[in-house]
Amino acid sequence: MTGAMGSVAHDLARSAIDFAFILLVLWAIVSDFLKLRIPNSVSVGMVLLFVAFMVLLRPSPPWTSHLAAFALVFAISLLLFYFNAMGGGDVKFLAATSLWVGLSALPSFLVVVALLGGAVSLLLLAIRLYTRRFAAASIPASLRPGQPVPYGVAIGGAALVLQYTTEFSKYFAGP
């Protein structure tokens, strides 16, 4: 498509993809917070959405940078999973999100994930001290003492920060 109509269609497609991205990330965040579980459909959806984005909106996509980021993060995260340092849902969600980031912004993305992960951990420590008085069934899994940190919250938060902050938005789905 050319002209104004092509531009409108492009803008609508971009808006729809952005909206779907936000929904998938929020689904992962809420699910991990409430149940300490990130559904496989979130990670699969993020990969499929990325493919749609690259096919529909990029004339000559630099796929290699994004695939390399995905492979690198997946391989390292898989090692962490093997040593019980990371959950399986976190591995898949982090890799799928890294696919969107690409190699150029991967270091920034991982730093933001780590910072948010630390903040979430500290916040949960404080909240868990307070929630010890409540019945375990009445509070979300992530707030129960002794449970792991829902790292999907940090991964999703970093994805949203990097996609929608002026400084980093150029990296998302960029070369």
PDB file of C-alpha atoms in Angstrom:
ATOM      1  CA  MET A   1       0.000   0.000   0.000  1.00  0.00           C
ATOM      2  CA  THR A   2       1.140   3.498  -0.720  1.00  0.00           C
ATOM      3  CA  GLY A   3       0.154   6.980   0.306  1.00  0.00           C
ATOM      4  CA  ALA A   4      -2.042   7.981   3.202  1.00  0.00           C
ATOM      5  CA  MET A   5      -4.029   4.737   3.173  1.00  0.00           C
ATOM      6  CA  GLY A   6      -0.849   2.677   3.491  1.00  0.00           C
ATOM      7  CA  SER A   7       0.308   4.864   6.348  1.00  0.00           C
ATOM      8  CA  VAL A   8      -3.023   4.470   8.149  1.00  0.00           C
ATOM      9  CA  ALA A   9      -2.919   0.684   7.720  1.00  0.00           C
ATOM     10  CA  HIS A  10       0.673   0.637   8.961  1.00  0.00           C
ATOM     11  CA  ASP A  11      -0.245   2.742  12.012  1.00  0.00           C
ATOM     12  CA  LEU A  12      -3.238   0.520  12.794  1.00  0.00           C
ATOM     13  CA  ALA A  13      -1.133  -2.621  12.517  1.00  0.00           C
ATOM     14  CA  ARG A  14       1.539  -1.110  14.760  1.00  0.00           C
ATOM     15  CA  SER A  15      -1.075  -0.063  17.329  1.00  0.00           C
ATOM     16  CA  ALA A  16      -2.661  -3.523  17.312  1.00  0.00           C
ATOM     17  CA  ILE A  17       0.720  -5.186  17.783  1.00  0.00           C
ATOM     18  CA  ASP A  18       1.666  -2.757  20.571  1.00  0.00           C
ATOM     19  CA  PHE A  19      -1.649  -3.457  22.308  1.00  0.00           C
ATOM     20  CA  ALA A  20      -1.206  -7.229  21.990  1.00  0.00           C
ATOM     21  CA  PHE A  21       2.361  -6.926  23.307  1.00  0.00           C
ATOM     22  CA  ILE A  22       1.159  -5.006  26.363  1.00  0.00           C
ATOM     23  CA  LEU A  23      -1.606  -7.550  27.020  1.00  0.00           C
ATOM     24  CA  LEU A  24       0.802 -10.490  26.813  1.00  0.00           C
ATOM     25  CA  VAL A  25       3.321  -8.819  29.120  1.00  0.00           C
ATOM     26  CA  LEU A  26       0.619  -7.871  31.635  1.00  0.00           C
ATOM     27  CA  TRP A  27      -0.766 -11.420  31.485  1.00  0.00           C
ATOM     28  CA  ALA A  28       2.685 -12.772  32.366  1.00  0.00           C
ATOM     29  CA  ILE A  29       3.165 -10.255  35.190  1.00  0.00           C
ATOM     30  CA  VAL A  30      -0.235 -10.903  36.789  1.00  0.00           C
ATOM     31  CA  SER A  31      -0.039 -14.670  36.358  1.00  0.00           C
ATOM     32  CA  ASP A  32       3.451 -14.878  37.840  1.00  0.00           C
ATOM     33  CA  PHE A  33       2.496 -12.631  40.754  1.00  0.00           C
ATOM     34  CA  LEU A  34      -0.693 -14.522  41.592  1.00  0.00           C
ATOM     35  CA  LYS A  35       0.312 -18.117  40.818  1.00  0.00           C
ATOM     36  CA  LEU A  36       4.120 -18.114  40.384  1.00  0.00           C
ATOM     37  CA  ARG A  37       3.509 -19.460  36.895  1.00  0.00           C
ATOM     38  CA  ILE A  38       3.836 -17.910  33.428  1.00  0.00           C
ATOM     39  CA  PRO A  39       1.675 -19.745  30.876  1.00  0.00           C
ATOM     40  CA  ASN A  40       3.471 -21.129  27.826  1.00  0.00           C
ATOM     41  CA  SER A  41       0.883 -19.367  25.685  1.00  0.00           C
ATOM     42  CA  VAL A  42       2.356 -16.006  26.753  1.00  0.00           C
ATOM     43  CA  SER A  43       5.843 -16.843  25.492  1.00  0.00           C
ATOM     44  CA  VAL A  44       4.539 -18.509  22.334  1.00  0.00           C
ATOM     45  CA  GLY A  45       2.271 -15.510  21.748  1.00  0.00           C
ATOM     46  CA  MET A  46       5.202 -13.115  22.118  1.00  0.00           C
ATOM     47  CA  VAL A  47       7.253 -15.060  19.561  1.00  0.00           C
ATOM     48  CA  LEU A  48       4.350 -15.223  17.094  1.00  0.00           C
ATOM     49  CA  LEU A  49       3.605 -11.540  17.619  1.00  0.00           C
ATOM     50  CA  PHE A  50       7.250 -10.710  16.918  1.00  0.00           C
ATOM     51  CA  VAL A  51       7.116 -12.674  13.657  1.00  0.00           C
ATOM     52  CA  ALA A  52       3.927 -10.830  12.680  1.00  0.00           C
ATOM     53  CA  PHE A  53       5.570  -7.516  13.536  1.00  0.00           C
ATOM     54  CA  MET A  54       8.637  -8.241  11.442  1.00  0.00           C
ATOM     55  CA  VAL A  55       6.658  -9.571   8.481  1.00  0.00           C
ATOM     56  CA  LEU A  56       3.970  -6.881   8.453  1.00  0.00           C
ATOM     57  CA  LEU A  57       5.843  -3.764   9.480  1.00  0.00           C
ATOM     58  CA  ARG A  58       9.514  -4.145   8.553  1.00  0.00           C
ATOM     59  CA  PRO A  59      10.505  -3.906   4.884  1.00  0.00           C
ATOM     60  CA  SER A  60      13.916  -5.547   5.364  1.00  0.00           C
ATOM     61  CA  PRO A  61      14.065  -6.995   8.866  1.00  0.00           C
ATOM     62  CA  PRO A  62      17.364  -7.493  10.661  1.00  0.00           C
ATOM     63  CA  TRP A  63      16.294 -10.869  12.006  1.00  0.00           C
ATOM     64  CA  THR A  64      19.801 -12.023  12.941  1.00  0.00           C
ATOM     65  CA  SER A  65      20.265  -9.625  15.869  1.00  0.00           C
ATOM     66  CA  HIS A  66      16.934 -10.617  17.367  1.00  0.00           C
ATOM     67  CA  LEU A  67      17.428 -14.334  16.844  1.00  0.00           C
ATOM     68  CA  ALA A  68      20.917 -14.102  18.355  1.00  0.00           C
ATOM     69  CA  ALA A  69      19.544 -12.310  21.437  1.00  0.00           C
ATOM     70  CA  PHE A  70      16.845 -14.967  21.773  1.00  0.00           C
ATOM     71  CA  ALA A  71      19.324 -17.859  21.438  1.00  0.00           C
ATOM     72  CA  LEU A  72      21.878 -16.338  23.812  1.00  0.00           C
ATOM     73  CA  VAL A  73      19.357 -15.556  26.538  1.00  0.00           C
ATOM     74  CA  PHE A  74      17.602 -18.900  26.140  1.00  0.00           C
ATOM     75  CA  ALA A  75      20.885 -20.845  26.403  1.00  0.00           C
ATOM     76  CA  ILE A  76      22.108 -18.987  29.490  1.00  0.00           C
ATOM     77  CA  SER A  77      18.679 -19.075  31.141  1.00  0.00           C
ATOM     78  CA  LEU A  78      18.403 -22.791  30.450  1.00  0.00           C
ATOM     79  CA  LEU A  79      21.631 -23.308  32.403  1.00  0.00           C
ATOM     80  CA  LEU A  80      20.169 -21.297  35.276  1.00  0.00           C
ATOM     81  CA  PHE A  81      17.037 -23.457  35.102  1.00  0.00           C
ATOM     82  CA  TYR A  82      19.173 -26.609  35.181  1.00  0.00           C
ATOM     83  CA  PHE A  83      20.772 -25.417  38.416  1.00  0.00           C
ATOM     84  CA  ASN A  84      17.359 -24.439  39.884  1.00  0.00           C
ATOM     85  CA  ALA A  85      18.244 -20.739  39.842  1.00  0.00           C
ATOM     86  CA  MET A  86      15.413 -19.804  37.472  1.00  0.00           C
ATOM     87  CA  GLY A  87      11.923 -21.094  36.755  1.00  0.00           C
ATOM     88  CA  GLY A  88      10.945 -22.593  33.412  1.00  0.00           C
ATOM     89  CA  GLY A  89       8.334 -19.933  32.716  1.00  0.00           C
ATOM     90  CA  ASP A  90      10.877 -17.212  33.445  1.00  0.00           C
ATOM     91  CA  VAL A  91      13.335 -18.830  31.004  1.00  0.00           C
ATOM     92  CA  LYS A  92      10.792 -18.849  28.178  1.00  0.00           C
ATOM     93  CA  PHE A  93       9.400 -15.393  28.939  1.00  0.00           C
ATOM     94  CA  LEU A  94      12.871 -13.818  29.195  1.00  0.00           C
ATOM     95  CA  ALA A  95      13.953 -15.425  25.914  1.00  0.00           C
ATOM     96  CA  ALA A  96      10.750 -14.388  24.120  1.00  0.00           C
ATOM     97  CA  THR A  97      11.115 -10.836  25.391  1.00  0.00           C
ATOM     98  CA  SER A  98      14.785 -10.765  24.373  1.00  0.00           C
ATOM     99  CA  LEU A  99      13.681 -11.642  20.853  1.00  0.00           C
ATOM    100  CA  TRP A 100      11.930  -8.281  20.739  1.00  0.00           C
ATOM    101  CA  VAL A 101      14.918  -6.447  22.199  1.00  0.00           C
ATOM    102  CA  GLY A 102      17.688  -7.649  19.874  1.00  0.00           C
ATOM    103  CA  LEU A 103      21.400  -7.632  20.660  1.00  0.00           C
ATOM    104  CA  SER A 104      21.845  -3.854  20.608  1.00  0.00           C
ATOM    105  CA  ALA A 105      19.595  -3.248  23.618  1.00  0.00           C
ATOM    106  CA  LEU A 106      20.068  -6.595  25.356  1.00  0.00           C
ATOM    107  CA  PRO A 107      22.562  -5.296  27.960  1.00  0.00           C
ATOM    108  CA  SER A 108      20.243  -2.404  28.890  1.00  0.00           C
ATOM    109  CA  PHE A 109      17.282  -4.750  29.046  1.00  0.00           C
ATOM    110  CA  LEU A 110      19.077  -7.210  31.326  1.00  0.00           C
ATOM    111  CA  VAL A 111      20.262  -4.410  33.625  1.00  0.00           C
ATOM    112  CA  VAL A 112      16.685  -3.140  33.971  1.00  0.00           C
ATOM    113  CA  VAL A 113      15.480  -6.718  34.611  1.00  0.00           C
ATOM    114  CA  ALA A 114      18.112  -7.115  37.342  1.00  0.00           C
ATOM    115  CA  LEU A 115      17.288  -3.764  38.961  1.00  0.00           C
ATOM    116  CA  LEU A 116      13.556  -4.435  38.911  1.00  0.00           C
ATOM    117  CA  GLY A 117      14.181  -7.973  40.157  1.00  0.00           C
ATOM    118  CA  GLY A 118      16.082  -6.581  43.123  1.00  0.00           C
ATOM    119  CA  ALA A 119      13.346  -4.057  43.836  1.00  0.00           C
ATOM    120  CA  VAL A 120      10.637  -6.737  43.606  1.00  0.00           C
ATOM    121  CA  SER A 121      12.658  -8.991  45.933  1.00  0.00           C
ATOM    122  CA  LEU A 122      13.070  -6.282  48.572  1.00  0.00           C
ATOM    123  CA  LEU A 123       9.422  -5.308  48.343  1.00  0.00           C
ATOM    124  CA  LEU A 124       8.331  -8.928  48.697  1.00  0.00           C
ATOM    125  CA  LEU A 125      10.549  -9.417  51.742  1.00  0.00           C
ATOM    126  CA  ALA A 126       8.853  -6.491  53.440  1.00  0.00           C
ATOM    127  CA  ILE A 127       5.346  -7.561  52.422  1.00  0.00           C
ATOM    128  CA  ARG A 128       5.928 -11.187  53.435  1.00  0.00           C
ATOM    129  CA  LEU A 129       6.791 -10.084  56.951  1.00  0.00           C
ATOM    130  CA  TYR A 130       3.356  -8.488  57.172  1.00  0.00           C
ATOM    131  CA  THR A 131       1.405 -11.295  55.447  1.00  0.00           C
ATOM    132  CA  ARG A 132       2.600 -14.040  57.810  1.00  0.00           C
ATOM    133  CA  ARG A 133      -0.515 -13.390  59.884  1.00  0.00           C
ATOM    134  CA  PHE A 134      -2.899 -14.271  57.054  1.00  0.00           C
ATOM    135  CA  ALA A 135      -3.974 -17.714  55.940  1.00  0.00           C
ATOM    136  CA  ALA A 136      -1.835 -18.852  53.009  1.00  0.00           C
ATOM    137  CA  ALA A 137      -4.893 -19.587  50.877  1.00  0.00           C
ATOM    138  CA  SER A 138      -6.136 -16.002  51.159  1.00  0.00           C
ATOM    139  CA  ILE A 139      -3.090 -14.297  49.615  1.00  0.00           C
ATOM    140  CA  PRO A 140      -1.346 -14.575  46.223  1.00  0.00           C
ATOM    141  CA  ALA A 141       1.350 -17.244  45.986  1.00  0.00           C
ATOM    142  CA  SER A 142       4.134 -14.692  45.576  1.00  0.00           C
ATOM    143  CA  LEU A 143       3.291 -13.072  48.930  1.00  0.00           C
ATOM    144  CA  ARG A 144       3.521 -16.292  50.926  1.00  0.00           C
ATOM    145  CA  PRO A 145       6.672 -16.675  53.003  1.00  0.00           C
ATOM    146  CA  GLY A 146       9.183 -19.124  51.571  1.00  0.00           C
ATOM    147  CA  GLN A 147       7.992 -18.827  47.980  1.00  0.00           C
ATOM    148  CA  PRO A 148      10.333 -17.839  45.139  1.00  0.00           C
ATOM    149  CA  VAL A 149      10.386 -14.333  43.705  1.00  0.00           C
ATOM    150  CA  PRO A 150       8.045 -13.933  40.702  1.00  0.00           C
ATOM    151  CA  TYR A 151      10.783 -12.817  38.320  1.00  0.00           C
ATOM    152  CA  GLY A 152       8.258 -12.522  35.494  1.00  0.00           C
ATOM    153  CA  VAL A 153       7.195  -9.276  37.179  1.00  0.00           C
ATOM    154  CA  ALA A 154      10.703  -7.849  36.684  1.00  0.00           C
ATOM    155  CA  ILE A 155      11.042  -9.233  33.149  1.00  0.00           C
ATOM    156  CA  GLY A 156       7.671  -7.817  32.115  1.00  0.00           C
ATOM    157  CA  GLY A 157       8.347  -4.509  33.824  1.00  0.00           C
ATOM    158  CA  ALA A 158      11.664  -4.187  31.994  1.00  0.00           C
ATOM    159  CA  ALA A 159      10.001  -5.021  28.678  1.00  0.00           C
ATOM    160  CA  LEU A 160       7.439  -2.265  29.185  1.00  0.00           C
ATOM    161  CA  VAL A 161      10.040   0.229  30.390  1.00  0.00           C
ATOM    162  CA  LEU A 162      12.318  -0.405  27.432  1.00  0.00           C
ATOM    163  CA  GLN A 163       9.554  -0.416  24.874  1.00  0.00           C
ATOM    164  CA  TYR A 164       7.825   2.724  26.029  1.00  0.00           C
ATOM    165  CA  THR A 165      10.558   4.969  27.376  1.00  0.00           C
ATOM    166  CA  THR A 166      11.766   7.563  24.950  1.00  0.00           C
ATOM    167  CA  GLU A 167      15.421   6.681  25.394  1.00  0.00           C
ATOM    168  CA  PHE A 168      15.032   2.954  24.746  1.00  0.00           C
ATOM    169  CA  SER A 169      12.013   2.719  22.450  1.00  0.00           C
ATOM    170  CA  LYS A 170      14.244   2.988  19.381  1.00  0.00           C
ATOM    171  CA  TYR A 171      15.813  -0.357  20.318  1.00  0.00           C
ATOM    172  CA  PHE A 172      12.644  -2.395  20.371  1.00  0.00           C
ATOM    173  CA  ALA A 173      12.414  -4.285  17.121  1.00  0.00           C
ATOM    174  CA  GLY A 174      15.261  -2.124  15.834  1.00  0.00           C
ATOM    175  CA  PRO A 175      18.403  -3.358  14.085  1.00  0.00           C
TER     176      PRO A 175
END
